Amino acid sequence: MTAATHSTLFPQVPETADAVLDGLDPEQREVALALSGPVCVLAGAGTGKTRAITHRIAYGVRAGILQPASVLAVTFTNRAAGEMRGRLRQLGAGGVQARTFHSAALRQLQFFWPKAVGGDMPRLLERKIQLVADAAARCRIRLDRNELRDVTSEIEWAKVTQTVPADYPAAVAKSVRDAPRAPAEISQIYALYEQLKRDRSVIDFEDVLLLTVGILQDRHDIAEQIRRQYQHFVVDEYQDVSPLQQRLLDLWLGDRDNLCVVGDASQTIYSFTGATPDHLLNFRNRHANATVVKLVRDYRSTPQVVHLANGLLSQARGRAAEHRLELISQRDPGPEPVYTEYADEPAEAEGTARRIRDLIAAGVPAGEIAVLYRINAQSEVYEQALADAGVPYQLRGAERFFERQEVREAGIALRGAARAGGNDSLLDDAEDLPAQVRAVLSTKGWTTKPPSGSGAVRDRWESLAALVRLAEDFARAKSGATLSDLVAELDERAAAQHAPTVQGVTLASLHAAKGLEWDAVFLVGLTEGMMPITYAKTDEQVEEERRLLYVGVTRARVHLSLSWALSRAPGGRASRRPSRFLKGLRPGSGSLGSVGAAGSGGIERGIAGGRRKPRGPVLCRVCGATLTEAGAMKLMRCEDCPSDMDEGLYERLRDWRSEQARELAQPAYCVFTDKTLMAIAERVPTTDGELSSIAGVGIRKLDRFGADVLAICAGGEGGAGVDEV
């Protein structure tokens, strides 16, 4: 093992307390040395906040100022808590408790329940949705699966904001929330849900906090016991604290003020769950003697990315915007952000896939690239584009499109309608394929008008709407297509995307990307109605959308691409507009005072931003018709034109591809797609030039697999193997 490897994987524990401070910048060092009284750390994205607070705790422990068992560090995810514990161990402060709010409260509740209440603690309900369903049924209110999820989320929001059932309608009106059902109905379900929990002797995760708060308020002896145990508190991501969590924190503290909070109001993106930046913004009002430190040195992103992030926030309004941090990049300069305008959504997805393929060819690992979008329903077109480009990918925070419950149910319904054909009365008035699909999916929840607000019902509608759009595009590309043809197309797409999870490009929503970072980030679909989302009505909701885009921008270390499409489908009316958040940032959209100092790049049009000449129409090599469907373009013939494919060669190529995929530990389509293999088996290339002229065989794949493929086409076995190639 080399010294470098040892230092990376097994860092040496600092020998002294002072050594813990080595490597900290002046502001981080100030945080580490502020070990008494209230401390507020305002930490921008990529500024090393976790490093600052873990070194602060470790320095206090190593210097003998803090006792490890007396420190409680709380954050919001098990992943973040685990990372904090790991860093503290590496710094020689392994005895410190680092937990989520719920985990810390649950331990206290379990320990003190016999003393405070007596008997066994009620069973913790892992999933509350079935109990909500039972409550709705008893109220004689019918909810489908997605409405159940949304009503359950509303109950969770009410509890973390300390809203009782009777007060829910007024609280919804005051907060300008889009309730998934009539507030009076949700209030009724909420009240009965609470009654059912009592009857069945169970509690939910919100009750863990509520009951702990109740015990600490009523039993001063227990509160004092906890306060003797924990003398010093650290709260990470303080902008995401809910009113209930703040109440628990106040009870833990009592009349003491040894509290360090860390946060960034500009990264508040979870207000729909009850999170509020008010506690962070009011910290200095509550603690007049607080030490306030701002971390603005950005170690994550290049000056070009940071400049864009700062410009984005410079347009923000509202209270959080008044406390925004101006980041200063500490990295060497990198490429300018790329703005790309596409004619339609498929072109945007294909162009993004091409750029990603180029980055991978240039040496950027696939695992260091991410495509981020506003809603999960946008993933399907990017899943397909990456699969067609042979780029491995993985989804984060969402099921693959064709694995979603509503998409599976829709597929079953479409398959049944296709089998029934003219015997299905549902299709009597449907004149064409899109109309048939709309008729079938209307039984599954699709409507011409999207539901208001966000949540599971909206997510379901977006998935079904994506299927309707796919049917429209399919019918446009393949004249005379039937419902059976569409079902076959859906099956083929689903099969291609059911490959095992691999180390590949990350596809994620902007919310799921919080706390992560990549070398290259593609922010896609940046149009009005999607960013900000159409149901963001109030000024504060629109500002939260801006903060969401800011979080997306600051996920990028080096490469950043922002794109939008002027229409949904090829040939559609170019009626869409780029997101208002890009005004003054993208070239040609006006100017802002501070924007432009570091250069602003340029808008690229179409697929290659002027670097390639527009190609002419692709014609079928059999009948001469113009080809519009991607698969047909690969084959250079219409799908229904006669094929002269060598079946034996095609099977040998498939066997070879399977072996390559196993050796590479990647899905088969990452070697070559089925359509590319079919094109090879039809044209039987004999030279590199002939092989490279086939769509799907780029320079990298020619270098890597060309010798094997040509050997197989010549009658050999193509046995060079991955390592030799």
XYZ file of C-alpha atoms in Angstrom:
725
model
C 0.000 0.000 0.000
C 1.369 3.371 -0.981
C 1.439 6.340 1.343
C -1.070 8.139 -0.859
C -3.509 5.265 -0.710
C -3.046 4.977 3.033
C -3.762 8.668 3.563
C -6.877 8.518 1.406
C -8.472 5.383 2.793
C -7.031 5.321 6.318
C -6.164 8.891 7.325
C -3.904 9.254 10.316
C -5.578 10.489 13.514
C -4.129 13.955 14.342
C -1.554 13.598 17.094
C -2.585 16.714 19.045
C -5.570 18.993 19.449
C -3.778 21.741 17.522
C -3.141 19.303 14.677
C -6.927 18.989 14.288
C -6.927 22.608 13.138
C -4.341 22.038 10.419
C -5.689 22.605 6.930
C -8.684 24.715 7.970
C -9.155 28.071 6.287
C -9.477 31.182 8.529
C -13.270 31.058 8.731
C -13.403 27.303 9.338
C -10.758 27.762 12.031
C -12.879 30.477 13.645
C -15.789 28.012 13.777
C -13.569 25.337 15.330
C -12.362 27.678 18.066
C -15.823 29.028 18.990
C -16.611 26.405 21.636
C -18.844 28.275 24.058
C -22.122 30.112 23.807
C -24.403 30.268 20.755
C -22.684 29.944 17.375
C -24.351 30.444 13.991
C -22.452 29.233 10.926
C -23.872 30.526 7.646
C -22.326 28.107 5.169
C -22.777 28.358 1.409
C -22.811 25.364 -0.920
C -19.438 23.616 -1.188
C -17.791 25.660 1.567
C -16.804 22.734 3.812
C -19.428 23.116 6.544
C -19.251 19.463 7.613
C -15.464 19.757 7.808
C -15.778 22.883 9.953
C -18.229 21.490 12.495
C -16.603 18.051 12.805
C -13.196 19.667 13.379
C -14.867 21.995 15.893
C -16.230 19.052 17.890
C -12.989 17.075 17.561
C -10.857 20.030 18.641
C -13.068 20.589 21.688
C -12.833 16.910 22.644
C -9.089 16.601 22.003
C -8.374 19.827 23.914
C -10.364 18.576 26.903
C -12.955 21.372 26.621
C -15.796 19.013 25.640
C -16.543 15.553 26.978
C -17.433 13.220 24.056
C -20.531 11.808 25.780
C -21.841 15.324 26.482
C -22.061 16.325 22.823
C -25.120 15.606 20.659
C -24.848 16.431 16.954
C -28.115 16.180 15.011
C -28.794 16.261 11.293
C -31.566 15.169 8.936
C -30.546 11.934 7.234
C -28.961 8.709 8.412
C -26.386 9.107 5.632
C -25.306 12.530 6.913
C -25.215 11.298 10.519
C -23.096 8.295 9.491
C -20.694 10.527 7.569
C -20.336 12.797 10.609
C -19.617 9.853 12.944
C -17.008 8.545 10.504
C -15.209 11.888 10.303
C -15.235 12.286 14.077
C -13.657 8.835 14.517
C -10.930 9.769 12.034
C -10.229 12.888 14.098
C -10.005 10.972 17.383
C -13.462 11.935 18.749
C -15.260 8.618 18.389
C -17.457 8.853 21.484
C -19.614 11.732 20.201
C -23.272 11.021 19.414
C -24.272 12.016 15.868
C -27.900 11.182 15.062
C -31.006 12.349 13.275
C -33.667 14.166 15.303
C -35.914 11.095 15.161
C -33.165 8.666 16.134
C -32.091 10.733 19.143
C -35.686 11.248 20.294
C -36.568 7.551 19.851
C -33.670 6.467 22.078
C -34.762 8.875 24.792
C -38.407 7.851 24.464
C -37.591 4.145 24.755
C -35.383 4.739 27.797
C -37.744 7.012 29.722
C -41.125 5.502 28.771
C -41.319 3.076 31.740
C -40.500 5.908 34.164
C -42.660 8.588 32.553
C -45.690 6.561 31.450
C -45.280 2.985 32.654
C -45.702 -0.305 30.846
C -44.486 -1.080 27.359
C -44.025 1.661 24.816
C -46.539 1.486 21.926
C -45.333 -0.212 18.771
C -43.739 2.106 16.219
C -45.710 2.183 12.975
C -43.243 1.765 10.107
C -45.732 2.847 7.414
C -48.816 4.871 8.230
C -50.540 4.665 4.853
C -52.687 1.597 5.695
C -53.945 3.240 8.865
C -54.788 6.383 6.906
C -56.704 4.170 4.452
C -58.649 2.625 7.332
C -59.447 6.072 8.700
C -60.647 7.287 5.292
C -62.816 4.192 4.867
C -64.464 4.776 8.246
C -65.127 8.361 7.178
C -66.671 6.934 3.975
C -64.176 8.897 1.889
C -62.800 6.970 -1.072
C -59.091 7.527 -1.819
C -57.007 5.863 -4.509
C -53.400 4.859 -3.841
C -51.958 8.222 -4.872
C -54.527 10.253 -2.957
C -53.659 8.126 0.078
C -50.003 9.095 -0.262
C -50.906 12.775 -0.552
C -53.302 12.755 2.410
C -50.662 10.909 4.441
C -48.144 13.643 3.560
C -50.655 16.286 4.658
C -51.056 14.585 8.032
C -47.270 14.500 8.437
C -47.057 18.207 7.576
C -49.794 19.022 10.099
C -48.019 17.125 12.860
C -44.549 18.627 12.332
C -46.106 22.103 12.255
C -47.947 21.202 15.498
C -51.381 21.580 13.887
C -54.199 19.552 15.459
C -57.006 18.103 13.274
C -59.526 20.818 14.143
C -57.083 23.566 13.134
C -55.970 21.956 9.858
C -58.367 23.824 7.473
C -57.349 27.219 8.867
C -53.645 26.283 8.788
C -53.915 25.237 5.118
C -55.612 28.489 4.181
C -52.965 30.518 6.024
C -50.040 28.666 4.417
C -51.573 28.790 0.878
C -51.063 25.036 0.470
C -52.741 23.073 -2.328
C -54.533 20.420 -0.304
C -55.074 17.143 -2.215
C -58.673 16.935 -0.927
C -61.115 19.309 0.712
C -59.443 20.494 3.947
C -62.543 19.512 5.941
C -62.239 15.934 4.635
C -58.531 15.740 5.483
C -59.264 17.128 8.940
C -61.845 14.377 9.444
C -59.455 11.650 8.254
C -56.639 13.081 10.378
C -58.800 13.030 13.533
C -59.907 9.432 12.982
C -56.340 8.373 12.139
C -55.219 9.660 15.542
C -58.090 7.794 17.204
C -57.198 4.536 15.437
C -53.599 4.836 16.604
C -54.753 5.122 20.189
C -57.152 2.190 19.792
C -54.417 -0.023 18.319
C -51.662 1.170 20.656
C -49.278 2.313 17.912
C -47.361 5.526 17.281
C -45.898 7.016 14.107
C -42.561 8.770 13.502
C -43.997 12.223 14.173
C -45.337 10.923 17.500
C -41.768 10.042 18.483
C -40.965 13.769 18.510
C -44.340 14.823 19.923
C -44.235 12.330 22.793
C -40.634 13.192 23.637
C -41.621 16.873 23.723
C -44.593 16.028 25.931
C -42.491 14.058 28.422
C -39.801 16.746 28.633
C -42.456 19.436 29.173
C -44.324 17.497 31.877
C -41.462 15.774 33.674
C -38.842 18.287 34.734
C -36.810 15.552 36.427
C -36.428 13.682 33.116
C -35.649 16.911 31.266
C -32.924 17.718 33.783
C -31.469 14.219 33.460
C -31.145 14.655 29.684
C -29.655 18.133 30.133
C -27.041 16.758 32.535
C -26.165 14.153 29.895
C -25.935 16.533 26.936
C -24.177 19.850 27.538
C -23.383 20.843 23.975
C -25.528 20.670 20.812
C -24.686 20.964 17.124
C -27.433 21.122 14.457
C -26.566 20.687 10.779
C -28.840 21.832 7.902
C -30.585 24.170 10.342
C -32.587 25.783 7.539
C -34.599 22.536 7.329
C -35.736 22.463 10.975
C -39.508 22.168 11.479
C -41.386 23.917 14.318
C -41.692 20.575 16.136
C -37.965 19.854 15.872
C -37.175 23.355 17.115
C -39.477 22.790 20.108
C -37.612 19.577 20.973
C -34.259 21.349 20.601
C -35.409 24.113 22.966
C -36.358 21.507 25.577
C -33.011 19.758 25.236
C -31.234 23.063 25.784
C -33.286 24.406 28.671
C -31.873 27.747 29.785
C -28.409 27.040 28.379
C -26.992 28.416 25.134
C -24.196 26.008 24.136
C -25.658 25.548 20.684
C -23.961 25.609 17.272
C -26.226 25.715 14.202
C -25.140 25.447 10.583
C -27.236 26.273 7.549
C -27.903 28.221 4.377
C -31.277 29.889 3.831
C -30.627 29.784 0.070
C -30.847 26.004 0.175
C -34.300 25.806 1.778
C -36.195 23.543 -0.640
C -38.365 21.378 1.627
C -40.963 23.838 2.922
C -43.704 21.475 1.710
C -42.643 19.090 4.512
C -42.790 21.785 7.195
C -39.165 22.953 7.024
C -38.629 26.667 7.506
C -35.506 28.889 7.448
C -37.070 31.226 10.011
C -35.217 29.615 12.916
C -31.890 30.162 11.140
C -32.763 33.717 10.111
C -34.016 34.583 13.633
C -31.074 32.992 15.446
C -29.319 36.281 16.132
C -32.575 37.803 17.400
C -33.002 34.973 19.899
C -29.310 34.891 20.837
C -28.023 38.458 20.886
C -24.532 37.351 21.950
C -24.169 34.763 19.201
C -20.911 34.291 17.329
C -21.731 34.440 13.618
C -19.320 33.041 11.035
C -19.879 33.055 7.291
C -18.294 30.360 5.121
C -18.139 31.626 1.538
C -14.976 30.003 0.158
C -16.338 27.444 -2.297
C -14.026 24.424 -2.658
C -16.418 22.420 -4.822
C -17.067 24.416 -7.969
C -15.025 26.349 -10.517
C -15.262 30.173 -10.704
C -17.514 29.811 -13.759
C -20.056 27.644 -11.918
C -19.902 29.824 -8.796
C -20.400 32.968 -10.882
C -23.603 31.538 -12.323
C -24.829 30.462 -8.878
C -24.208 33.948 -7.483
C -25.958 35.531 -10.452
C -28.973 33.290 -9.962
C -29.367 34.365 -6.332
C -28.750 38.024 -7.139
C -32.233 38.084 -8.666
C -33.900 36.472 -5.637
C -36.471 38.258 -3.511
C -37.831 37.740 -0.025
C -36.351 37.318 3.428
C -34.106 34.357 2.624
C -32.650 36.323 -0.310
C -31.688 39.161 2.030
C -29.310 36.745 3.791
C -27.806 35.160 0.682
C -24.100 34.400 0.657
C -21.786 35.538 -2.159
C -19.597 32.509 -2.848
C -15.911 32.814 -3.811
C -14.472 29.888 -5.745
C -11.167 28.440 -4.546
C -10.665 26.267 -7.622
C -8.795 26.826 -10.858
C -10.869 28.168 -13.750
C -12.847 25.683 -15.804
C -15.126 25.687 -18.848
C -17.990 28.161 -19.093
C -21.513 26.850 -18.429
C -23.135 25.758 -21.677
C -26.653 26.971 -22.538
C -28.383 24.925 -25.221
C -31.733 25.520 -26.867
C -33.346 22.518 -28.582
C -36.272 22.294 -30.940
C -38.076 19.612 -28.928
C -37.767 17.328 -25.895
C -36.459 14.224 -27.730
C -33.773 16.386 -29.346
C -32.856 17.746 -25.910
C -32.535 14.228 -24.487
C -30.520 12.949 -27.452
C -28.276 16.020 -27.413
C -27.683 15.572 -23.688
C -26.820 11.902 -24.211
C -24.324 12.840 -26.944
C -22.633 15.413 -24.713
C -22.409 12.860 -21.917
C -20.892 10.308 -24.272
C -18.297 12.901 -25.327
C -17.445 13.674 -21.687
C -16.973 9.984 -20.925
C -14.758 9.649 -23.992
C -12.731 12.615 -22.682
C -12.107 10.805 -19.409
C -14.921 11.930 -17.096
C -16.204 8.794 -15.271
C -19.884 8.015 -15.886
C -20.421 7.957 -12.126
C -19.286 11.598 -11.953
C -22.028 12.815 -14.308
C -25.637 13.645 -13.426
C -28.775 14.657 -15.302
C -31.100 16.614 -13.005
C -34.744 17.432 -13.742
C -37.686 18.966 -11.878
C -40.061 15.966 -11.686
C -39.475 12.227 -11.892
C -41.773 11.812 -14.915
C -39.117 13.573 -17.005
C -36.725 10.655 -16.568
C -38.160 8.361 -19.256
C -36.939 10.285 -22.289
C -33.430 10.503 -20.765
C -33.429 6.824 -19.804
C -34.217 6.007 -23.435
C -31.710 8.476 -24.912
C -28.863 7.201 -22.727
C -29.778 3.590 -23.508
C -29.751 4.361 -27.246
C -26.356 6.048 -26.845
C -24.965 3.035 -24.983
C -24.371 5.027 -21.800
C -25.015 3.209 -18.493
C -27.180 5.079 -15.993
C -28.767 4.724 -12.570
C -31.809 6.398 -11.078
C -31.711 8.015 -7.670
C -34.740 8.670 -5.509
C -37.227 7.208 -7.981
C -38.237 4.002 -9.677
C -37.310 3.507 -13.300
C -40.097 4.845 -15.478
C -41.379 1.456 -16.638
C -41.219 0.057 -13.095
C -43.602 2.649 -11.645
C -46.901 1.248 -10.451
C -49.041 3.513 -12.617
C -46.956 2.769 -15.722
C -47.232 -0.995 -15.144
C -50.996 -0.676 -14.646
C -51.280 1.443 -17.786
C -49.315 -1.156 -19.753
C -51.677 -3.927 -18.620
C -54.703 -1.840 -19.613
C -53.248 -1.011 -23.039
C -52.318 -4.643 -23.629
C -55.868 -5.715 -22.773
C -57.378 -3.117 -25.104
C -55.017 -4.203 -27.892
C -56.109 -7.829 -27.514
C -59.789 -6.877 -27.469
C -59.398 -4.770 -30.601
C -62.756 -3.712 -32.018
C -64.615 -5.525 -29.253
C -63.625 -2.926 -26.648
C -66.437 -0.372 -26.395
C -63.999 2.051 -24.771
C -62.390 2.544 -28.196
C -65.604 3.045 -30.180
C -65.154 6.803 -30.582
C -61.356 6.788 -30.802
C -60.339 7.701 -34.347
C -56.597 7.131 -34.131
C -53.899 5.606 -31.935
C -53.392 8.616 -29.623
C -57.142 8.856 -29.078
C -57.248 5.149 -28.213
C -54.458 5.564 -25.682
C -56.118 8.607 -24.144
C -59.373 6.658 -23.843
C -57.681 3.701 -22.128
C -55.555 5.807 -19.786
C -58.529 7.947 -18.784
C -59.659 4.901 -16.792
C -56.350 5.023 -14.916
C -56.434 8.664 -13.912
C -55.280 10.580 -16.998
C -57.251 13.736 -17.760
C -56.836 16.480 -20.337
C -56.142 18.940 -17.524
C -53.455 18.196 -14.925
C -54.461 18.097 -11.255
C -53.595 21.167 -9.215
C -50.733 21.131 -6.762
C -47.932 18.642 -6.290
C -47.798 15.220 -4.684
C -48.442 11.618 -5.673
C -51.604 12.381 -7.666
C -49.693 14.879 -9.796
C -46.753 12.443 -10.160
C -49.142 9.723 -11.363
C -50.739 12.077 -13.872
C -47.318 13.140 -15.183
C -46.362 9.489 -15.776
C -49.608 8.795 -17.657
C -49.237 12.043 -19.612
C -45.753 10.913 -20.650
C -47.324 7.725 -22.089
C -49.910 9.774 -23.973
C -47.147 11.945 -25.467
C -45.161 8.855 -26.372
C -48.205 7.465 -28.210
C -48.604 10.735 -30.113
C -44.939 10.728 -31.119
C -45.096 7.045 -32.092
C -48.160 7.585 -34.297
C -46.494 10.570 -35.953
C -43.324 8.603 -36.687
C -45.052 5.403 -37.817
C -48.079 6.017 -39.977
C -50.827 3.460 -39.498
C -49.431 2.171 -36.198
C -51.883 0.154 -34.116
C -52.366 -0.215 -30.410
C -50.588 -3.581 -30.620
C -47.603 -1.883 -32.267
C -47.447 0.628 -29.427
C -47.634 -2.128 -26.799
C -44.742 -3.913 -28.528
C -42.758 -0.655 -28.514
C -43.432 -0.176 -24.789
C -42.347 -3.759 -24.081
C -39.123 -3.243 -26.008
C -38.362 -0.028 -24.130
C -39.140 -1.622 -20.777
C -36.923 -4.613 -21.518
C -34.009 -2.355 -22.462
C -34.332 -0.453 -19.213
C -34.688 -3.386 -16.848
C -30.955 -3.925 -16.919
C -29.252 -4.343 -13.531
C -28.119 -1.200 -11.754
C -24.613 -0.267 -12.828
C -22.084 2.408 -12.023
C -23.299 4.960 -14.495
C -24.692 8.421 -15.074
C -27.059 9.505 -12.294
C -30.598 10.510 -13.232
C -32.292 12.343 -10.359
C -34.788 15.016 -9.469
C -33.407 18.267 -8.123
C -34.818 17.481 -4.677
C -33.093 14.072 -4.613
C -29.772 15.692 -5.598
C -29.515 17.790 -2.406
C -26.296 17.003 -0.548
C -24.604 15.375 -3.558
C -22.073 16.591 -6.135
C -20.647 15.519 -9.502
C -17.905 16.619 -11.891
C -20.492 17.296 -14.603
C -24.151 18.270 -14.173
C -26.816 18.635 -16.868
C -29.825 20.714 -15.795
C -32.555 19.893 -18.301
C -36.107 20.980 -19.081
C -35.553 24.568 -17.899
C -38.753 26.054 -19.320
C -41.540 28.136 -17.830
C -44.069 25.748 -16.289
C -41.362 23.302 -15.292
C -38.861 25.686 -13.648
C -40.640 27.266 -11.886
C -43.193 24.462 -11.813
C -46.638 25.498 -12.969
C -48.256 25.068 -9.557
C -45.839 27.486 -7.862
C -48.314 30.358 -7.512
C -47.187 32.605 -4.673
C -44.031 34.714 -4.602
C -42.533 32.503 -1.891
C -43.297 29.323 -3.862
C -41.603 30.810 -6.932
C -38.584 31.804 -4.819
C -38.313 28.250 -3.511
C -38.205 27.077 -7.137
C -35.320 29.499 -7.707
C -33.520 28.054 -4.688
C -34.113 24.581 -6.091
C -32.366 25.566 -9.324
C -29.552 27.109 -7.249
C -29.094 23.759 -5.491
C -28.883 22.104 -8.916
C -26.265 24.561 -10.191
C -24.104 24.137 -7.086
C -23.997 20.344 -7.491
C -21.511 20.795 -10.375
C -17.776 20.834 -9.775
C -16.485 21.600 -13.294
C -18.895 21.040 -16.188
C -22.366 22.603 -16.140
C -24.924 22.438 -18.921
C -28.349 24.125 -18.897
C -30.889 23.305 -21.600
C -34.499 23.728 -22.632
C -36.752 22.702 -25.523
C -39.037 25.058 -27.451
C -41.685 22.392 -28.083
C -42.645 19.049 -26.636
C -42.600 16.897 -29.756
C -40.772 17.050 -33.101
C -42.614 19.350 -35.489
C -44.594 20.938 -32.657
C -45.191 24.652 -32.275
C -42.210 26.392 -30.668
C -44.289 28.044 -27.938
C -42.185 27.376 -24.870
C -39.988 29.955 -23.186
C -36.763 29.440 -21.224
C -37.088 29.703 -17.458
C -37.412 33.247 -16.124
C -34.592 32.359 -13.713
C -32.129 32.413 -16.621
C -32.979 35.968 -17.620
C -29.881 38.106 -17.385
C -27.702 35.011 -17.083
C -27.949 33.357 -20.467
C -26.506 35.336 -23.378
C -28.954 37.556 -25.214
C -31.457 37.723 -22.341
C -30.581 41.163 -20.969
C -28.015 41.938 -18.305
C -27.718 42.198 -14.569
C -25.259 44.501 -12.879
C -22.933 41.863 -11.446
C -23.468 39.184 -14.052
C -20.986 38.725 -16.822
C -17.759 39.446 -14.996
C -16.455 35.950 -15.476
C -17.848 35.375 -18.929
C -21.199 33.872 -19.764
C -20.531 31.355 -22.480
C -23.008 31.203 -25.322
C -26.280 29.602 -26.295
C -25.889 26.629 -28.572
C -28.689 25.779 -30.939
C -29.868 22.361 -31.926
C -27.713 19.307 -31.494
C -24.242 20.719 -31.837
C -24.256 24.465 -31.354
C -23.029 25.190 -34.866
C -20.106 22.774 -34.758
C -21.759 20.389 -37.216
C -23.549 21.165 -40.412
C -27.247 20.291 -40.389
C -27.663 16.877 -41.926
C -30.178 16.238 -44.673
C -33.074 13.793 -44.463
C -32.222 10.132 -43.901
C -33.745 7.957 -46.634
C -34.764 4.311 -46.547
C -32.248 2.252 -48.558
C -35.084 -0.029 -49.721
C -37.994 2.231 -50.701
C -36.420 5.704 -50.508
C -38.894 7.112 -47.968
C -37.729 9.736 -45.448
C -36.945 8.159 -42.084
C -37.947 9.902 -38.840
C -37.795 7.172 -36.171
C -34.434 6.634 -34.467
C -34.505 2.841 -34.802
C -35.316 3.049 -38.500
C -32.453 5.504 -39.035
C -30.058 3.006 -37.495
C -31.273 0.291 -39.870
C -31.351 2.746 -42.802
C -34.714 1.308 -43.790
C -38.367 1.487 -42.806
C -39.335 -0.909 -40.051
C -41.774 -2.723 -42.366
C -39.493 -2.806 -45.432
C -38.071 -6.280 -46.171
C -34.899 -7.153 -44.278
C -31.915 -8.974 -45.762
C -30.449 -9.646 -42.331
C -28.190 -12.655 -41.856
C -30.020 -14.348 -38.958
C -27.074 -16.559 -38.081
C -24.714 -13.572 -37.959
C -27.201 -11.661 -35.818
C -27.329 -14.501 -33.251
C -23.521 -14.777 -33.169
C -23.295 -11.035 -32.573
C -25.837 -11.290 -29.732
C -23.877 -14.121 -28.098
C -20.663 -12.119 -28.409
C -22.382 -9.024 -26.959
C -23.622 -11.009 -23.943
C -20.083 -12.171 -23.193
C -18.708 -8.626 -23.514
C -21.418 -7.275 -21.205
C -20.562 -9.893 -18.587
C -16.872 -9.019 -18.699
C -17.631 -5.292 -18.491
C -20.280 -5.797 -15.774
C -22.637 -3.577 -17.778
C -26.015 -4.045 -19.469
C -25.869 -5.503 -22.982
C -27.175 -2.310 -24.589
C -24.030 -0.501 -23.390
C -22.044 -2.604 -25.865
C -24.451 -2.260 -28.805
C -28.241 -1.921 -28.940
C -30.360 -4.544 -30.693
C -30.999 -2.156 -33.585
C -27.280 -1.581 -34.089
C -26.642 -5.349 -34.168
C -29.472 -5.753 -36.684
C -27.936 -3.039 -38.869
C -24.535 -4.785 -38.705
C -26.103 -8.154 -39.590
C -27.916 -6.599 -42.559
C -24.950 -4.708 -44.012
C -22.156 -7.188 -43.045
C -19.291 -4.632 -43.003
C -15.810 -5.758 -44.008
C -13.765 -2.649 -43.162
C -13.516 -0.131 -40.344
C -15.006 2.526 -42.599
C -18.058 0.428 -43.434
C -18.572 -0.450 -39.775
C -18.204 3.125 -38.533
C -20.819 4.329 -41.048
C -23.487 2.406 -39.116
C -25.387 4.541 -36.589
C -24.475 3.503 -33.071
C -20.855 2.641 -33.913
C -18.823 5.655 -32.877
C -15.049 6.077 -32.718
C -14.809 4.712 -29.183
C -16.825 1.623 -29.939
C -14.975 1.107 -33.186
C -11.667 1.180 -31.301
C -12.953 -1.053 -28.562
C -15.066 -3.612 -30.400
C -14.369 -3.115 -34.109
C -11.855 -5.953 -34.511
C -14.204 -8.446 -32.846
C -17.230 -7.391 -34.858
C -15.398 -7.501 -38.199
C -13.984 -10.926 -37.304
C -17.473 -12.234 -36.549
C -18.810 -10.742 -39.791
C -15.983 -12.536 -41.634
C -17.030 -15.848 -40.097
C -14.731 -15.873 -37.040
C -15.600 -15.881 -33.358
C -14.328 -12.444 -32.315
C -12.326 -13.693 -29.379
C -10.076 -10.720 -28.642
C -11.848 -10.080 -25.351
C -12.344 -6.892 -23.435
C -8.847 -6.683 -21.961
C -7.076 -7.081 -25.297
C -9.361 -4.602 -27.015
